[in-house]
Coordinates of C-alpha atoms in Angstrom, one line a residue:
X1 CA 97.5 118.4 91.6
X2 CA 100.9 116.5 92.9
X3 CA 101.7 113.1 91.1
X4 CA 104.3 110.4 90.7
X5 CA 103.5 108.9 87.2
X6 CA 104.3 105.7 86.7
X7 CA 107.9 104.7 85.2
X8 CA 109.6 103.8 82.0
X9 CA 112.8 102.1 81.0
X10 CA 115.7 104.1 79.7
X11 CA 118.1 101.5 79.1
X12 CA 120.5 99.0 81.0
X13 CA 123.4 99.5 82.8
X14 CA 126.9 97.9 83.8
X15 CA 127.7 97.2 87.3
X16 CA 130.6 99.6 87.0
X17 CA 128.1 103.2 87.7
X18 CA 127.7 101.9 90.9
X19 CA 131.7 103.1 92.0
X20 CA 131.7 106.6 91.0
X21 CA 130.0 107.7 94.5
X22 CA 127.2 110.2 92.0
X23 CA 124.6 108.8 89.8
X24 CA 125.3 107.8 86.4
X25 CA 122.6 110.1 85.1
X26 CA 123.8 114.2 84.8
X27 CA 121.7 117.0 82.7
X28 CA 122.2 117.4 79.3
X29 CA 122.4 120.0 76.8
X30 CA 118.7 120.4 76.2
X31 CA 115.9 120.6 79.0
X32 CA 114.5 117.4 77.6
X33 CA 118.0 115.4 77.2
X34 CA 120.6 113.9 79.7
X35 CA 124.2 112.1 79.6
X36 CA 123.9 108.8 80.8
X37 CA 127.1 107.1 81.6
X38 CA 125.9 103.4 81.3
X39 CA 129.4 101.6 82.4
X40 CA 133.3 102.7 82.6
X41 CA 134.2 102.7 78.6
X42 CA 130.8 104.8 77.0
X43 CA 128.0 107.4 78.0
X44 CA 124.8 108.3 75.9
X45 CA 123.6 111.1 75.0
X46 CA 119.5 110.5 75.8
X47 CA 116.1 112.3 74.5
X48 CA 113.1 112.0 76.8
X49 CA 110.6 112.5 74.4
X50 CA 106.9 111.8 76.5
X51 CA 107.3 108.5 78.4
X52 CA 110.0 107.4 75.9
X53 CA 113.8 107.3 75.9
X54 CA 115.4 108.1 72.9
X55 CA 119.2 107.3 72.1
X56 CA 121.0 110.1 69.9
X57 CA 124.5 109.6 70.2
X58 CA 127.6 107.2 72.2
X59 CA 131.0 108.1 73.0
X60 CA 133.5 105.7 74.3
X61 CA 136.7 106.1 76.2
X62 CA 140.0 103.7 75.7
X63 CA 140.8 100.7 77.8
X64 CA 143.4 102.4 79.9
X65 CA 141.4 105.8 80.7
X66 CA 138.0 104.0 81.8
X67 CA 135.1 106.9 83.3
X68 CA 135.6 107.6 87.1
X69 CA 133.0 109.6 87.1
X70 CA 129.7 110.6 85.5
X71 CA 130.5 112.7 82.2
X72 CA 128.9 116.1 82.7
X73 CA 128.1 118.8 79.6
X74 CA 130.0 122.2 79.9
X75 CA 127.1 124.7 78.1
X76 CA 130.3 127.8 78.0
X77 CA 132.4 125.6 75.5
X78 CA 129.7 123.4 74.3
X79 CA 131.8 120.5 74.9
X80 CA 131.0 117.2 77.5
X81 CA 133.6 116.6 80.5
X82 CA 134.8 113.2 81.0
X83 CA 137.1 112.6 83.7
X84 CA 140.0 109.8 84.7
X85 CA 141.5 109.7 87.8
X86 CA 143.2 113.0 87.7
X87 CA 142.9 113.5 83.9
X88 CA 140.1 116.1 82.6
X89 CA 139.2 115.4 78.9
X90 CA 136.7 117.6 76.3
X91 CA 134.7 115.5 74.1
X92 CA 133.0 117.6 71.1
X93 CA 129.7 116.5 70.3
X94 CA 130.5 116.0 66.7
X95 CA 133.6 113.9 67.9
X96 CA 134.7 111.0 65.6
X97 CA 136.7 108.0 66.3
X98 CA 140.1 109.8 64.3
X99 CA 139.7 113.1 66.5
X100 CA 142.1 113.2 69.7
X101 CA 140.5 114.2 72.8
X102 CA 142.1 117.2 74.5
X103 CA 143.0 116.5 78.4
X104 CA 144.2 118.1 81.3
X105 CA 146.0 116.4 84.2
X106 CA 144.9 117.9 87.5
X107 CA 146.9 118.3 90.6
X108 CA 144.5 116.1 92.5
X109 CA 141.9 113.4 91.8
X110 CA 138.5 115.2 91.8
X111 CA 135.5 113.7 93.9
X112 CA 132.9 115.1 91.8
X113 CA 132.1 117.6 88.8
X114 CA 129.0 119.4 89.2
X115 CA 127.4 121.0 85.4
X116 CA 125.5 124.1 86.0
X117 CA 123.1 125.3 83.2
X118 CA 124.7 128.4 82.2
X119 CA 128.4 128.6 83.3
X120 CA 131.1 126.1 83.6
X121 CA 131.4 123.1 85.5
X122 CA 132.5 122.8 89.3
X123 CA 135.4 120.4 90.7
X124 CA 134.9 119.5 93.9
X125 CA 137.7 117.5 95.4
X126 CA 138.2 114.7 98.1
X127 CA 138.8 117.4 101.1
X128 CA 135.4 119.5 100.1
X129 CA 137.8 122.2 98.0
X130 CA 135.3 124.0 95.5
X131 CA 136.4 125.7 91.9
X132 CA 135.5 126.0 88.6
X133 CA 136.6 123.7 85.8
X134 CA 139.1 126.5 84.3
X135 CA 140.5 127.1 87.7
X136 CA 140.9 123.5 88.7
X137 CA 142.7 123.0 85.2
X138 CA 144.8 126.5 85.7
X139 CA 146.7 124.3 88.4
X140 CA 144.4 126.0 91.9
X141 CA 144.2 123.2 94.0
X142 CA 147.5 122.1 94.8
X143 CA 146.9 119.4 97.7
X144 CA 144.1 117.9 99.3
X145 CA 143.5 118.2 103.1
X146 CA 143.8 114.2 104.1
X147 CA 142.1 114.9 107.4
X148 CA 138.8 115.9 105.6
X149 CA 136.9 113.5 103.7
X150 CA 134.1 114.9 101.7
X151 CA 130.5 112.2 102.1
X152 CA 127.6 114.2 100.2
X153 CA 128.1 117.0 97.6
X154 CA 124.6 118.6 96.4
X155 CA 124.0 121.8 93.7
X156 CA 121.2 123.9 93.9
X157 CA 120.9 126.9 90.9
X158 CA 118.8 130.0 91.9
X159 CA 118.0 132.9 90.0
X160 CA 120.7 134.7 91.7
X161 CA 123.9 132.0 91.9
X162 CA 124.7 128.5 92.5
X163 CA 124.4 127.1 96.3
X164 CA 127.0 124.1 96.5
X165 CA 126.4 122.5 99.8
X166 CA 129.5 119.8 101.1
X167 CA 129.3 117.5 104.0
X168 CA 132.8 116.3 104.8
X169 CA 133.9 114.2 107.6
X170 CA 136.8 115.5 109.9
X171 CA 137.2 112.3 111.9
X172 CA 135.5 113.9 115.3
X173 CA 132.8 115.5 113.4
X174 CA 131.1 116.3 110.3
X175 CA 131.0 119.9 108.8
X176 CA 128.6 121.7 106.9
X177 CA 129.8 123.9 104.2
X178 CA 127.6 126.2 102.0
X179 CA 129.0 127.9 99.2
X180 CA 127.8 130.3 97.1
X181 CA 129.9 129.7 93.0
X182 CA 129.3 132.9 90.6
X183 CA 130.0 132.6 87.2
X184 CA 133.8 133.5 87.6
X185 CA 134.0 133.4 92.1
X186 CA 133.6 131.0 94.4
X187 CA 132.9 132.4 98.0
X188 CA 132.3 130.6 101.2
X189 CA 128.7 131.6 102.9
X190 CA 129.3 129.8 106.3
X191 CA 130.7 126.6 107.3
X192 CA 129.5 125.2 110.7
X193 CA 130.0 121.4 112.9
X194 CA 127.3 119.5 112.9
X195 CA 128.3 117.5 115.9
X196 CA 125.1 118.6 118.0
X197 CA 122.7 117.5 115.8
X198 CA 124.3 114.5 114.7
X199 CA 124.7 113.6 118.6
X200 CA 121.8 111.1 118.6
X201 CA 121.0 110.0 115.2
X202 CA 123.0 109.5 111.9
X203 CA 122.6 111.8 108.5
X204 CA 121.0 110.0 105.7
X205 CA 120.7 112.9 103.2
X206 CA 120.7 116.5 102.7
X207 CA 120.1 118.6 100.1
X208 CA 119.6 122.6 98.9
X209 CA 115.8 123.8 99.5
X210 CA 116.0 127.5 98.8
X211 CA 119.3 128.0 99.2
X212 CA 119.3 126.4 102.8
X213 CA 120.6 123.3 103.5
X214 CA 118.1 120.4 104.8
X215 CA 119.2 117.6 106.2
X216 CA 117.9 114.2 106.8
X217 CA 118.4 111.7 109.9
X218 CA 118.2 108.6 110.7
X219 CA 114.8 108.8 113.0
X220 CA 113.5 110.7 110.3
X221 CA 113.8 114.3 111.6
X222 CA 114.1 116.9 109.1
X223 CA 116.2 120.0 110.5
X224 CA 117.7 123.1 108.4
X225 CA 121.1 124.2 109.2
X226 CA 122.3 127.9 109.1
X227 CA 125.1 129.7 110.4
X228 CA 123.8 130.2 113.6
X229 CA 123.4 126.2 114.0
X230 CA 120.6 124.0 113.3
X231 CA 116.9 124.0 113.8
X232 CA 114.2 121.0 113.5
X233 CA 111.2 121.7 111.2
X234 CA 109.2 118.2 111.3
X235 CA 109.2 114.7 111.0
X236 CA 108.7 112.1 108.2
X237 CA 105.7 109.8 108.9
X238 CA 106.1 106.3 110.4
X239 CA 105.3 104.5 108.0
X240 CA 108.0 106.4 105.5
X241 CA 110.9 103.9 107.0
X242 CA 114.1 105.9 106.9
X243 CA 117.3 103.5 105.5
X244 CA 121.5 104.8 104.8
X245 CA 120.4 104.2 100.9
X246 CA 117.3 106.8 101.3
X247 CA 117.9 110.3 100.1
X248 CA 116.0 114.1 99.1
X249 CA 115.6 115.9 97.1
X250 CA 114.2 119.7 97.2
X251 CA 111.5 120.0 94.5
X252 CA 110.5 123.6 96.0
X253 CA 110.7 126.0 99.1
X254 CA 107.7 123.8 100.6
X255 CA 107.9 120.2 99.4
X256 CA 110.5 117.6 99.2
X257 CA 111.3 113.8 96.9
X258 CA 111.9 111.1 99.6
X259 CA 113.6 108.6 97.7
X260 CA 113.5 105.1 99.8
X261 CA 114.4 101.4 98.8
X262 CA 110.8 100.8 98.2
X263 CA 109.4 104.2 97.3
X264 CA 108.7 107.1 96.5
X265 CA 107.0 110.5 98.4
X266 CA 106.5 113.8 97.8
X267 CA 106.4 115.4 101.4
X268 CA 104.9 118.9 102.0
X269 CA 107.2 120.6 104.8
X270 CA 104.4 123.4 106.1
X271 CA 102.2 120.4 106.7
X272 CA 104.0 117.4 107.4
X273 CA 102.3 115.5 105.0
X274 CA 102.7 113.1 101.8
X275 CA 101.2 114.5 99.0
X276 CA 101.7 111.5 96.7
X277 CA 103.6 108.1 97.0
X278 CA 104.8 105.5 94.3
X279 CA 105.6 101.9 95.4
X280 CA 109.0 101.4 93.5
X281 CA 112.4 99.4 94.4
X282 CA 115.6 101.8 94.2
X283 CA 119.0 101.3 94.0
X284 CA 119.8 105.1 93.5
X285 CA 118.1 108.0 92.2
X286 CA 118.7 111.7 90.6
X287 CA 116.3 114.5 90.4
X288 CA 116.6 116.6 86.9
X289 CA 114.2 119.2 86.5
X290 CA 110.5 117.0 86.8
X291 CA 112.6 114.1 86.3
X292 CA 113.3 111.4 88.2
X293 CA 115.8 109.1 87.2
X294 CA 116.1 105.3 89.4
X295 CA 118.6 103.0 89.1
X296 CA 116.7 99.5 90.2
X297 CA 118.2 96.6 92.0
X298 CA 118.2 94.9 88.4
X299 CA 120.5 97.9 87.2
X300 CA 117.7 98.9 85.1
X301 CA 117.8 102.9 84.7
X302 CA 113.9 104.2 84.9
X303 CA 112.3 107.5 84.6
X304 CA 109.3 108.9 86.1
X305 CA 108.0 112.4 85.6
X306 CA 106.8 114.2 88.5
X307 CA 103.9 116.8 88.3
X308 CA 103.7 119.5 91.5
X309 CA 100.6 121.0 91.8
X310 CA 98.7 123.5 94.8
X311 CA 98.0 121.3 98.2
X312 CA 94.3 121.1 97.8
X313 CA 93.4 118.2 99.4
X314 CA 96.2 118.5 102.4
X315 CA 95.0 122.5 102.8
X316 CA 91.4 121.2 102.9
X317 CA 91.4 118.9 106.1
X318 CA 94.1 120.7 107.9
X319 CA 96.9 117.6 107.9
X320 CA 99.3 118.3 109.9
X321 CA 97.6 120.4 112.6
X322 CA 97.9 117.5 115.3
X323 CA 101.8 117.0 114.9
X324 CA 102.4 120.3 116.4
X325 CA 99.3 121.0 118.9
X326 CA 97.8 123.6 116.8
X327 CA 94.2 123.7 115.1
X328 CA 93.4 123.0 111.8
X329 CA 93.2 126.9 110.3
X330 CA 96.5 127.7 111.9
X331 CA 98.1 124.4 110.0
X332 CA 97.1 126.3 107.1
X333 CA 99.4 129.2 105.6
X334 CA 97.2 131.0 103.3
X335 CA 95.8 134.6 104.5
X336 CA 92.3 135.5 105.2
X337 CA 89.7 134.3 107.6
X338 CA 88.7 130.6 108.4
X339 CA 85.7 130.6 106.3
X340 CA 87.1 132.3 102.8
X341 CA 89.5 129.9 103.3
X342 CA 87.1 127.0 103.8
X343 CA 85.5 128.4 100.8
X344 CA 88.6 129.1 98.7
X345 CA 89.6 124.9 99.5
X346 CA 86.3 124.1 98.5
X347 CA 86.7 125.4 95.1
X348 CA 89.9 123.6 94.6
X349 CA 89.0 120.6 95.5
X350 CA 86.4 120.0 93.3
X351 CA 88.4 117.9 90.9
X352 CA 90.8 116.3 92.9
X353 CA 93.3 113.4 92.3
X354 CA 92.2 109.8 93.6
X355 CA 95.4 108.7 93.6
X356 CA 95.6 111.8 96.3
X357 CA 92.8 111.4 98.1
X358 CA 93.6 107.8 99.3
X359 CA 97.2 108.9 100.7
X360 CA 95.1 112.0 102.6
X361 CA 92.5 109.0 103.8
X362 CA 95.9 106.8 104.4
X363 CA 97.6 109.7 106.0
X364 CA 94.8 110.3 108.6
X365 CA 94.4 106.5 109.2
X366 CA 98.0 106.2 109.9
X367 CA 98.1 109.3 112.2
X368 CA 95.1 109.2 114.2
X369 CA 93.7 112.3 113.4
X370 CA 90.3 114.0 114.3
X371 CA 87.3 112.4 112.8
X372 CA 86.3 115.7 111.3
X373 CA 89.2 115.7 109.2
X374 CA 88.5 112.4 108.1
X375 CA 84.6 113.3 107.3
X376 CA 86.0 116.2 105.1
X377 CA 88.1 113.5 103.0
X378 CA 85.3 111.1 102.6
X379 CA 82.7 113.9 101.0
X380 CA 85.5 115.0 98.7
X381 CA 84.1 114.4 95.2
X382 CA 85.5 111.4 93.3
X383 CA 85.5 109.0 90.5
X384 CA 83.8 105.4 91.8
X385 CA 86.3 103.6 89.2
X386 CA 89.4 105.5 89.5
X387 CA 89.0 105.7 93.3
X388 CA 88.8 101.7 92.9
X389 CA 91.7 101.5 91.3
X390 CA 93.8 103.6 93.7
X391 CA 92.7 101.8 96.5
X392 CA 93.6 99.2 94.7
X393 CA 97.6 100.8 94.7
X394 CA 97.9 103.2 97.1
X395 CA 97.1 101.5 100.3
X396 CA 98.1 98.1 101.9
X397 CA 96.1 95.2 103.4
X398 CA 96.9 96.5 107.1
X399 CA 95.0 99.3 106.0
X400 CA 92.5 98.2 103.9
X401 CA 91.3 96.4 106.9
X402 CA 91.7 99.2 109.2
X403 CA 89.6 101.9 106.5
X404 CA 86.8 98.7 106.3
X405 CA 86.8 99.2 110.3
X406 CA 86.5 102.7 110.3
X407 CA 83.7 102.5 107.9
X408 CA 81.8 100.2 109.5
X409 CA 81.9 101.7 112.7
X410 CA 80.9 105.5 111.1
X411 CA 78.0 103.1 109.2
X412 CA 76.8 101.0 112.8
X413 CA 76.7 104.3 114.7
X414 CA 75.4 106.3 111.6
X415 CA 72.5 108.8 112.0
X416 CA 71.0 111.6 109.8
X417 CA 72.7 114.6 111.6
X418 CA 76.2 112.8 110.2
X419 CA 78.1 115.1 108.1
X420 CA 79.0 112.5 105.6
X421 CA 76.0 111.1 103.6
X422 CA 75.4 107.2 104.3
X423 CA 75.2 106.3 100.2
X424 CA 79.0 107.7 100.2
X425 CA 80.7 106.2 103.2
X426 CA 78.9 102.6 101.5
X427 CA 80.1 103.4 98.3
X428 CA 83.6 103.8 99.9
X429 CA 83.1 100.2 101.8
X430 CA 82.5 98.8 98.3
X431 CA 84.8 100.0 96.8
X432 CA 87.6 99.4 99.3
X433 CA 86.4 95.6 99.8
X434 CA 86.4 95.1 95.5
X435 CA 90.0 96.3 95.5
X436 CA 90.9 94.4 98.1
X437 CA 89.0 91.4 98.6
X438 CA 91.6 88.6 96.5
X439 CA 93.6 89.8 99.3
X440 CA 91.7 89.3 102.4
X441 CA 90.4 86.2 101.1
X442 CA 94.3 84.8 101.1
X443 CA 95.2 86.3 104.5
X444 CA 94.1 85.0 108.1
X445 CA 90.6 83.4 107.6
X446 CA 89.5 83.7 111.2
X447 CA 90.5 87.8 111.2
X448 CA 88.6 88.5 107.8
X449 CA 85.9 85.9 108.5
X450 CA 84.4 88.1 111.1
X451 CA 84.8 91.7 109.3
X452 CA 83.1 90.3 106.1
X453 CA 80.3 89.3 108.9
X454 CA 80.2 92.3 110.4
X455 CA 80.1 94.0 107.3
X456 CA 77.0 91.3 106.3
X457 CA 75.4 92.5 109.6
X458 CA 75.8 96.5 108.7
X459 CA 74.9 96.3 105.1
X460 CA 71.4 94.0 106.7
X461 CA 71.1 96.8 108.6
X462 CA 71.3 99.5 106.6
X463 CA 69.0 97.9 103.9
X464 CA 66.3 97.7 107.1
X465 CA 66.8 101.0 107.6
X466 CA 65.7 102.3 103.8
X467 CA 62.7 99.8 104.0
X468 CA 61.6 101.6 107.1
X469 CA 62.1 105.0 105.6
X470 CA 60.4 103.6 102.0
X471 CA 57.3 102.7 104.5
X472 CA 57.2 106.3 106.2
X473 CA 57.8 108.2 102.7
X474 CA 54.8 106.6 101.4
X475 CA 52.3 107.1 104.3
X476 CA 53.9 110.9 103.6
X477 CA 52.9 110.8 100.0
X478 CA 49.4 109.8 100.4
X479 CA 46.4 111.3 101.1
X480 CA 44.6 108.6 103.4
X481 CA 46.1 106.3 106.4
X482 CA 44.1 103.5 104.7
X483 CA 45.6 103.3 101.5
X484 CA 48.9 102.1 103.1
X485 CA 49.2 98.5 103.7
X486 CA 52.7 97.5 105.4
X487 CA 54.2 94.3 105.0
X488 CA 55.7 94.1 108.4
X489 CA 55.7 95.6 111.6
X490 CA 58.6 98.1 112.4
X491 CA 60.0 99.5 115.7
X492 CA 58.1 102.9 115.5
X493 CA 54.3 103.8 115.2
X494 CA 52.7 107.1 113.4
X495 CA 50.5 109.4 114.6
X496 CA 48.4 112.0 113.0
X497 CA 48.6 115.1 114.8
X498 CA 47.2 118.8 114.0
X499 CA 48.9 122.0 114.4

């Protein structure tokens, strides 16, 4: 099961995080603890502890050395790396106030440092240059190249090494750099322009999925560049509205964190779908293990934990089929014929997420897809109250009105041969009018006035519909014609035949 759960507070910040071109939030010492620089003269040493920050310890820098850049935690010396222009100081842990710092002054003024779990940090530089902390302090970058101009550093740690991928900008065109940073080496894998594929649209983000980088542009296409050049692997949905503040993140070889100014997604890349969604405003945002840390417009730093689960409900309908022209089964990945599979989605989807299945009902809503997909979504088992209450979240008035239309229509045109029972698709009508009725009743009048009377006229009709059945299951049940006395006339007549 995939989820966005819903934030906390971590603390306040100064204005001041907002220069150092990285957010102010970098991994800590622990698996549950990060360094949170909260302004230019002190950074925190934070405990997540369930859905709770807790503060362990402060350090502060003088007047005339202010942070220029996030303070990172070096795990080899067991020491935290603050930095000041081109001036590299080790703060112990156990520091006290009478305790000089040692410092370093570098030959250049580093862009970023980069902490890696188990070896020691990386200095990237203003040109793209790449080395590690105790060759960057030995005196190995002598100069910076002033016609390169580094725009978007990300790490990515593998099993094997670290993946540092740099995007600098030449002037003429912007170049793609993947390196590949051992414990002691740092080794170029390739380096390529990325002048074809930014011909048409701007880059937003990229990040490391795999080891490959992934890049993001502005129309929302997703492509992954190698050596050999570039290639497009999908499309973010339409309604996910691409902005120069919107970035990803790579939670694993098949699904991505779409950070926007108004939300979160968790995109599946085999089937160009949202998995989940959280309506949330962000300034900027880092990704730490399950972690997601956002920086709001009110400089308020909040956390919410992400959980990644198997694509049930996706796998189930086939989402994603219709953005490529295949069928359904070949959307799907998993091996074995189309009904073991069918069977094998089945299983899984017996306890879904709500929360899930509205973005899947969204999703097919929003992309037009076949109605079989959508009658597979509607008989997925659910909760009537939680399902209330993600309707109530997940999906927007536009579309509260468009799933009451769908409804409707499935109910007006609705025969016993349908695939999706009739009590279900009216329990989904309640429950989509409840959550959103406060709403429509505030919006146009004229517009909603005539669904709620349509929806009057179905609901008449569908209560005419039981009586008549009520009538013919008791002349079933008894024994004589004569016992039955009907009430009113219907649109049928019975006739007792012998076979």
């Amino acid at each position: 099961m995939t989820k966005i759960s819903e934030p906390f507070s971590v603390m306040t910040v100064s204005n001041d995080v907002t220069t150092f071109g990285d957010m102010c939030v970098q991994p800590g010492p622990t698996a549950t603890s990060v360094i949170v620089t909260h302004d230019s003269m002190s950074a925190s040493l934070i405990e997540i502890d369930d859905d709770r920050a807790v503060k362990v310890r402060t350090w502060h820098t003088k007047l005339t050395s202010p942070f220029t850049c996030p303070v990172v935690y070096d795990p080899t010396k067991e020491q935290y790396i603050a930095v000041y222009r081109r001036t590299i100081s080790f703060i112990s842990p156990e520091e006290t106030s009478s305790v000089k710092r040692k410092s370093v002054q570098l030959a250049c003024a580093p862009y970023r440092v980069l902490s890696r779990p188990h070896d020691e940090p990386l200095v990237v530089f203003q040109d793209g240059s790449l080395f590690t902390l105790t060759a960057a302090c030995n005196g190995a970058c002598s100069s910076v190249d002033a016609s390169e101009q580094v725009v978007h550093v990300e790490l990515n740690t593998t099993d094997k090494a670290t993946f540092v991928l740099t995007v600098t900008d030449a002037g003429s065109e912007h170049k793609c750099k993947l390196v590949r940073a051992d414990s002691a080496d740092v080794s170029i894998v390739f380096s390529v322009s990325l002048t074809t594929l930014l011909c048409s649209s701007k880059m937003l983000s990229c990040c490391l999925s795999n080891g490959k980088p992934l890049i993001l542009l502005s129309d929302g296409t997703l492509a992954v560049v190698t050596e050999n050049g570039h290639s497009e692997i999908g499309k973010l949905s339409e309604d996910i509205l691409p902005s120069a503040r919107t970035k990803i993140f790579a939670l694993d070889a098949q699904r991505i964190l779409v950070v926007s100014q108004d939300r979160l997604v968790i995109w599946a890349l085999p089937l160009q779908t949202c998995e989940a969604s959280q309506l949330v405003k962000v300034r900027q945002a880092a990704l730490i293990g399950n972690l997601v840390f956002l920086l709001r417009p009110d400089l308020l730093l909040s956390c919410v934990l992400l959980s990644v689960g198997p694509t049930q409900l996706s796998r189930l309908v086939g989402l994603g089929a219709a953005r490529s022209n295949e069928t359904a089964s070949d959307s799907l990945d998993a091996p074995g014929t189309r009904k073991e599979m069918c069977l094998d989605m089945g299983k899984a989807a017996l306890e879904p997420s709500e929360d899930q299945l509205v973005l899947t009902v969204r999703n097919l809503l929003c992309n037009k897809l076949d109605e079989s997909a959508m009658n597979a979504a509607l008989n997925t088992p659910y909760s009537a109250d939680r399902l209330l209450h993600s309707l109530q979240h997940g999906i927007s008035l536009d579309e509260a009105k468009a799933l009451i239309g769908y409804l409707l229509s499935f109910l007006e045109s609705y025969s016993l041969g349908d695939s999706v029972p009739m009590q279900k698709a009216l329990d989904w009508l309640c429950c989509i009018i409840d959550a959103h009725l406060p709403r429509l009743l505030l919006s146009n009048k004229e517009e909603v006035g005539h669904l709620l009377d349509r929806a009057c006229r179905v609901v008449e009709g569908v209560q005419k519909l039981f009586v008549d059945l009520d009538h013919v299951e008791q002349w079933l049940l008894s024994q004589r014609l004569g016992q039955l006395k009907f009430d009113s006339s219907a649109l049928y007549t019975i006739e007792i035949m012998e076979i």
